[in-house]
PDB file of C-alpha atoms in Angstrom:
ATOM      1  CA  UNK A   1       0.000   0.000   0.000  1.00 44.00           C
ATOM      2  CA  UNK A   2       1.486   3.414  -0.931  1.00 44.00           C
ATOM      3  CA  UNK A   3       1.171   6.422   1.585  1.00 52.00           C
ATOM      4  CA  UNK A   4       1.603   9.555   0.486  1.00 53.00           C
ATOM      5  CA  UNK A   5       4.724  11.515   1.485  1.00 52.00           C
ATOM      6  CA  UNK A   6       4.561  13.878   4.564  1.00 59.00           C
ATOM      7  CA  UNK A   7       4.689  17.380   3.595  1.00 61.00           C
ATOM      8  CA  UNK A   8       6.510  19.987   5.463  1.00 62.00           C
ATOM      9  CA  UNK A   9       4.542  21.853   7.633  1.00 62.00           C
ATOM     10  CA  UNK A  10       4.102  25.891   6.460  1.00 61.00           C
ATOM     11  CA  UNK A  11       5.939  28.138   7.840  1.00 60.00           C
ATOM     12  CA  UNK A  12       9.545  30.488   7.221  1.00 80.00           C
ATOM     13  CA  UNK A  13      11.632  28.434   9.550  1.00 93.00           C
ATOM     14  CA  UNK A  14      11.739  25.442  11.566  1.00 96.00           C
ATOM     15  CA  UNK A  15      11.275  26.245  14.748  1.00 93.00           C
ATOM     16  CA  UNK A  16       7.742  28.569  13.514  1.00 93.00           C
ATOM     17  CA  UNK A  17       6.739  24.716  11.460  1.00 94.00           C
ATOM     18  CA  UNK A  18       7.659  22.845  14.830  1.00 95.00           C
ATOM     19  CA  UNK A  19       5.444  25.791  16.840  1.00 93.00           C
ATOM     20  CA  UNK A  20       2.668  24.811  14.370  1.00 92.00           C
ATOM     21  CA  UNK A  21       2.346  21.536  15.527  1.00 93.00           C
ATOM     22  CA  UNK A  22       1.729  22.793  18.499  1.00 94.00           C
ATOM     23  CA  UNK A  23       4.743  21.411  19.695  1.00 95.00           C
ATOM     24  CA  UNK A  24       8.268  22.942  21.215  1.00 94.00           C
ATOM     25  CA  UNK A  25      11.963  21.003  21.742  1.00 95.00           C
ATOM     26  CA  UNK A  26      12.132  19.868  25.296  1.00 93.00           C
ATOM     27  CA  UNK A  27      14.822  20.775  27.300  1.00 91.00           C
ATOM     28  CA  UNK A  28      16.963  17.231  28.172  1.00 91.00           C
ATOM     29  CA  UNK A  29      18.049  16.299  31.432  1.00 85.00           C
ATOM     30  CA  UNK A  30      21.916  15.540  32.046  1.00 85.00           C
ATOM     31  CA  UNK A  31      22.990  12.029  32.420  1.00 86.00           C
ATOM     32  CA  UNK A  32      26.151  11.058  34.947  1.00 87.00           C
ATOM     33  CA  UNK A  33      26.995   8.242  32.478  1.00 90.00           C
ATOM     34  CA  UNK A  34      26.526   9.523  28.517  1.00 92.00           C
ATOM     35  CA  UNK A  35      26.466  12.908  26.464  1.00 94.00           C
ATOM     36  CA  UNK A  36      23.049  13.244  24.708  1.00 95.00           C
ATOM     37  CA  UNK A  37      25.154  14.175  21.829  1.00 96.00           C
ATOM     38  CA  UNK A  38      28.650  13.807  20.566  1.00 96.00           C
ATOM     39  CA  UNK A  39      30.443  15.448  17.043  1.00 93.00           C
ATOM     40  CA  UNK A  40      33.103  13.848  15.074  1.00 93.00           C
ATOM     41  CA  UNK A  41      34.238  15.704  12.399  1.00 91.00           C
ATOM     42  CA  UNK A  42      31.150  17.082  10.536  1.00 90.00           C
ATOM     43  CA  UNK A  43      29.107  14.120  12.313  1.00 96.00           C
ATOM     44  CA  UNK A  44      27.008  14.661  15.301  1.00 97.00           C
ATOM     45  CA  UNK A  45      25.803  11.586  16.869  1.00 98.00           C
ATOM     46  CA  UNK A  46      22.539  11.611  19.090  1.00 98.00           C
ATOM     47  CA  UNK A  47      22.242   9.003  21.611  1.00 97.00           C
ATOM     48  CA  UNK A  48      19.483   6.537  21.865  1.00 97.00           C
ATOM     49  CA  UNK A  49      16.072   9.010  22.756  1.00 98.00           C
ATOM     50  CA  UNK A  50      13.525   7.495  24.713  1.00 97.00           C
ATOM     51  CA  UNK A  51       9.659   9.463  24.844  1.00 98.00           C
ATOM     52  CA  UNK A  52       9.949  11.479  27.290  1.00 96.00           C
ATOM     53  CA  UNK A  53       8.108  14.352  28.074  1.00 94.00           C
ATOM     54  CA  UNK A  54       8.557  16.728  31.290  1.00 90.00           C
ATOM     55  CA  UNK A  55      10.627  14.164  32.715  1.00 90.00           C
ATOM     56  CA  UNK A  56       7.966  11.405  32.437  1.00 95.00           C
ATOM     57  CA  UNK A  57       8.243   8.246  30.375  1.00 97.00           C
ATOM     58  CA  UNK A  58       4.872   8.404  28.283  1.00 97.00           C
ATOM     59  CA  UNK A  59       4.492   4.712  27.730  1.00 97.00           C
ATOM     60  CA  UNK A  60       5.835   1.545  29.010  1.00 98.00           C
ATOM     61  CA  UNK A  61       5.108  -2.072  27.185  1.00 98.00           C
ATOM     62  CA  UNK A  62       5.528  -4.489  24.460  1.00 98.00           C
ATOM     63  CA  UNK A  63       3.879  -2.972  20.895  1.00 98.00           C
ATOM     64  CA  UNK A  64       2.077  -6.053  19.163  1.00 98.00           C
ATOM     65  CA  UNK A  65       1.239  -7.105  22.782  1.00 97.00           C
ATOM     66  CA  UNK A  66       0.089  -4.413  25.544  1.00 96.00           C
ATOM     67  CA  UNK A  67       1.277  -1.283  23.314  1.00 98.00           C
ATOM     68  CA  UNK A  68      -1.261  -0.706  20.092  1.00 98.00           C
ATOM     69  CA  UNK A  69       0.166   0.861  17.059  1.00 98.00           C
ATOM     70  CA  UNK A  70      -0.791   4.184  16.631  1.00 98.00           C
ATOM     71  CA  UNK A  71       0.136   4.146  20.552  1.00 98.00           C
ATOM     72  CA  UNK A  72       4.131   3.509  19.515  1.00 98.00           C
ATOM     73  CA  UNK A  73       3.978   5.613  16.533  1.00 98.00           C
ATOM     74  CA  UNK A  74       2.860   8.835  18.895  1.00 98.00           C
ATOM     75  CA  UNK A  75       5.607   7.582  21.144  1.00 98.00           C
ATOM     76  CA  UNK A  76       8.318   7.734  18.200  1.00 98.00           C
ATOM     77  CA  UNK A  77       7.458  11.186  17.608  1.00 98.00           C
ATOM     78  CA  UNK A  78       8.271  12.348  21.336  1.00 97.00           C
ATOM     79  CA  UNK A  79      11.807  10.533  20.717  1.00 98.00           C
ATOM     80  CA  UNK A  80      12.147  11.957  17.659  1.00 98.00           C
ATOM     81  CA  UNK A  81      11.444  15.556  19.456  1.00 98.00           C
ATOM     82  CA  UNK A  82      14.002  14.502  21.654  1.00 98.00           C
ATOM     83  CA  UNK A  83      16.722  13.642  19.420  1.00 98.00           C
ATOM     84  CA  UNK A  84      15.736  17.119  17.547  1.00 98.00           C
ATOM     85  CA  UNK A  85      15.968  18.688  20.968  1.00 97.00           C
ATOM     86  CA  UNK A  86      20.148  17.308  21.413  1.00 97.00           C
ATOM     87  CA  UNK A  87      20.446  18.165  17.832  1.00 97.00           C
ATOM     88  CA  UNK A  88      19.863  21.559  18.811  1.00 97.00           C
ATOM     89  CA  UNK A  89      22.158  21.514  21.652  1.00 95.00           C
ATOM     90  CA  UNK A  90      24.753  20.254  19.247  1.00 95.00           C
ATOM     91  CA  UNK A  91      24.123  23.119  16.181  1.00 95.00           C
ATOM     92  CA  UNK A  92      22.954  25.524  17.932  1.00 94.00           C
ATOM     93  CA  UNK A  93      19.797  26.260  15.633  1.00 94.00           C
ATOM     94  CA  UNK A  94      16.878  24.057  14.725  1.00 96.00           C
ATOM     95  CA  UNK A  95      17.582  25.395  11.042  1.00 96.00           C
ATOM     96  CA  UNK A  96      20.975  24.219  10.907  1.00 96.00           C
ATOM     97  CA  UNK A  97      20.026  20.788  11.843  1.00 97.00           C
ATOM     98  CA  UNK A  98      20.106  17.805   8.676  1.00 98.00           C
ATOM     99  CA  UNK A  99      19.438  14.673   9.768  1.00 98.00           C
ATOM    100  CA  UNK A 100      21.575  11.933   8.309  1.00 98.00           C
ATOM    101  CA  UNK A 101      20.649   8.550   9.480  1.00 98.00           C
ATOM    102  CA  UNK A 102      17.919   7.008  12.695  1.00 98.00           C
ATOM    103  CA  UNK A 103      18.280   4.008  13.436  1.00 98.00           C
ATOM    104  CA  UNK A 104      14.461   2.985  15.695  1.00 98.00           C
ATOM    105  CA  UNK A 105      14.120   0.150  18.002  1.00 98.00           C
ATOM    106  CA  UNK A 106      10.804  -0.971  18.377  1.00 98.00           C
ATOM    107  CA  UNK A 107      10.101  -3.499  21.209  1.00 98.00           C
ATOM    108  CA  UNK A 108       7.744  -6.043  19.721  1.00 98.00           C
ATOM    109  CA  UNK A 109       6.357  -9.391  20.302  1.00 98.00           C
ATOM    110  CA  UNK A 110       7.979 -11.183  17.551  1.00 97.00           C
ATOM    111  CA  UNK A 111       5.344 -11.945  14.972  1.00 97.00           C
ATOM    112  CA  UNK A 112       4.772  -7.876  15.228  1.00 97.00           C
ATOM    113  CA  UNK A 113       5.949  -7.047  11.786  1.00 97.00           C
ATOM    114  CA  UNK A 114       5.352  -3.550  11.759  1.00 98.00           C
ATOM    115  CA  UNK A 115       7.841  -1.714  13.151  1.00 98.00           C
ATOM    116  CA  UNK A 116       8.449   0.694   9.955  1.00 98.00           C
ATOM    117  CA  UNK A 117       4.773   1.511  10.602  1.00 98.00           C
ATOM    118  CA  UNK A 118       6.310   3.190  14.090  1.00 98.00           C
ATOM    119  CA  UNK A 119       9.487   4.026  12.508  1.00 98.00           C
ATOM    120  CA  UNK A 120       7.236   6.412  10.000  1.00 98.00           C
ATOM    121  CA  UNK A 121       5.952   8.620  12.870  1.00 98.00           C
ATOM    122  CA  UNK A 122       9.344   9.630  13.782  1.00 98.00           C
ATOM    123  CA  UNK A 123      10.366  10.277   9.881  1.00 98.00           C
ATOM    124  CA  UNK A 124       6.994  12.394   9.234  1.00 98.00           C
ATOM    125  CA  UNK A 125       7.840  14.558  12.332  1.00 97.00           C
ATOM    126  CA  UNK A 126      11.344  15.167  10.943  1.00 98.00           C
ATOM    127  CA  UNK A 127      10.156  15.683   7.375  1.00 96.00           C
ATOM    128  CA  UNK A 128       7.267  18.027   8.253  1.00 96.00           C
ATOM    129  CA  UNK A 129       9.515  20.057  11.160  1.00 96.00           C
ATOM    130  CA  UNK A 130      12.905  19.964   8.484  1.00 96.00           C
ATOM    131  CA  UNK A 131      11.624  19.763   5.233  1.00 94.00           C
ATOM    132  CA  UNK A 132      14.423  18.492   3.232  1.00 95.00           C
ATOM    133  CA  UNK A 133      17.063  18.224   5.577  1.00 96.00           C
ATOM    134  CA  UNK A 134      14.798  15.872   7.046  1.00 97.00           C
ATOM    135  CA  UNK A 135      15.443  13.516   5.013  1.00 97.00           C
ATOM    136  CA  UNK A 136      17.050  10.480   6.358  1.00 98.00           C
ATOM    137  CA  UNK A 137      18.301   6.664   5.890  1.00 98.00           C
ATOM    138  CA  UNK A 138      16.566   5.009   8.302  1.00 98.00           C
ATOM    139  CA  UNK A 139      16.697   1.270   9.964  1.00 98.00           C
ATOM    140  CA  UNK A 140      13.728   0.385  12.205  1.00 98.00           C
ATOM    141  CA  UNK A 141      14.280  -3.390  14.118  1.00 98.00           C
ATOM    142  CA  UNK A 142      12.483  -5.157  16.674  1.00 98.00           C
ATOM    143  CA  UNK A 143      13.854  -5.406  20.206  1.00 98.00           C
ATOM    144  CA  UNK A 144      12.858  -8.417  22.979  1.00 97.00           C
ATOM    145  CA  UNK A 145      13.387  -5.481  25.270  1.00 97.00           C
ATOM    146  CA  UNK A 146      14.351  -1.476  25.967  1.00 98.00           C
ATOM    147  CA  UNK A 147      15.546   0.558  28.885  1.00 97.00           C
ATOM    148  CA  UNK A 148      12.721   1.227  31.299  1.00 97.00           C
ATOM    149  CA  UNK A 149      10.475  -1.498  29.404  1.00 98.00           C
ATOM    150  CA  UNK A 150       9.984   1.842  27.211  1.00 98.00           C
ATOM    151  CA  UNK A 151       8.585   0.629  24.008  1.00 98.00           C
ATOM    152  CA  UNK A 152      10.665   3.063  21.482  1.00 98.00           C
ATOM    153  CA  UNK A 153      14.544   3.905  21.601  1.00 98.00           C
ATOM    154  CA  UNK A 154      15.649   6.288  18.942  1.00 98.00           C
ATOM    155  CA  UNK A 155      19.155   7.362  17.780  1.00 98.00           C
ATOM    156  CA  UNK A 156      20.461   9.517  14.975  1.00 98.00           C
ATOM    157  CA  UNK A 157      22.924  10.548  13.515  1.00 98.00           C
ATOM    158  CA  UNK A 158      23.251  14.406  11.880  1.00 98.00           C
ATOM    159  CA  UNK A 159      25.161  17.097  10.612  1.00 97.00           C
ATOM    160  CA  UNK A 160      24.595  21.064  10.975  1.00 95.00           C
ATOM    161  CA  UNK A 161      24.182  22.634   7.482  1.00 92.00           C
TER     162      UNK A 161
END
């Protein structure tokens, strides 16, 4: 079945296309043990993103088993915000931010079979929030398990433009 392709939301920049959705780039907590972010050379890496929101995990669960599909996709787009959010911290801007590659665990019962359904929530997000720049090879797998029994783990890697 062919979807269409997400379009980017309107708006002169993308932090006023990102305030259309009604949404705004959390601000991350620090961790004692890892850097939500790291460059090398003209490579930033952003470390796994779990849904967060406030501090608060939004979902816990297996997708396929207790989690419900469009449950995990709105839980890929708060990771996605989240990796967006240490992109920033990276760059600098939200309009300097190109996303190169996210990689999306899904934790799934294993006759699930859907996890580029959930993996899509996080692209559109990107796509309507950077347009072009993002963009993005993507890998979506299924997981036995995640930290925190959390049912969606993103990471990324990106470059400022």
């Amino acid at each position: 079945m062919s979807q269409p392709l997400p379009q980017t939301v309107k708006g002169a920049s993308a932090s006023a296309r990102l305030q259309a959705l009604g949404l705004e780039l959390p601000d991350l907590a620090g961790n004692a043990y890892f850097v939500h972010h790291r460059a090398v050379d003209s490579s930033i890496h952003i470390s796994g993103q779990l849904p967060f929101k406030n501090g608060e995990l939004l979902g816990q669960g297996i997708v396929g088993g207790d989690v419900e599909l469009e449950r995990a996709r709105e839980l890929a787009r708060h990771a996605a915000l989240n990796c967006l959010a240490a992109a920033v911290q990276a760059v600098g801007d939200l309009d300097r931010v190109r996303i190169v590659q996210m990689l999306v665990f899904v934790a799934s019962t294993p006759d699930f079979g859907r996890q580029s359904q959930v993996a899509n929530a996080a692209s559109e997000l990107l796509i309507e929030v950077l347009g072009e720049n993002g963009r993005h090879a993507r890998t979506a797998i299924g997981v036995a398990g995640l930290p925190l029994n959390t049912p969606v783990e993103i990471q990324m890697i990106c470059t400022a433009v």
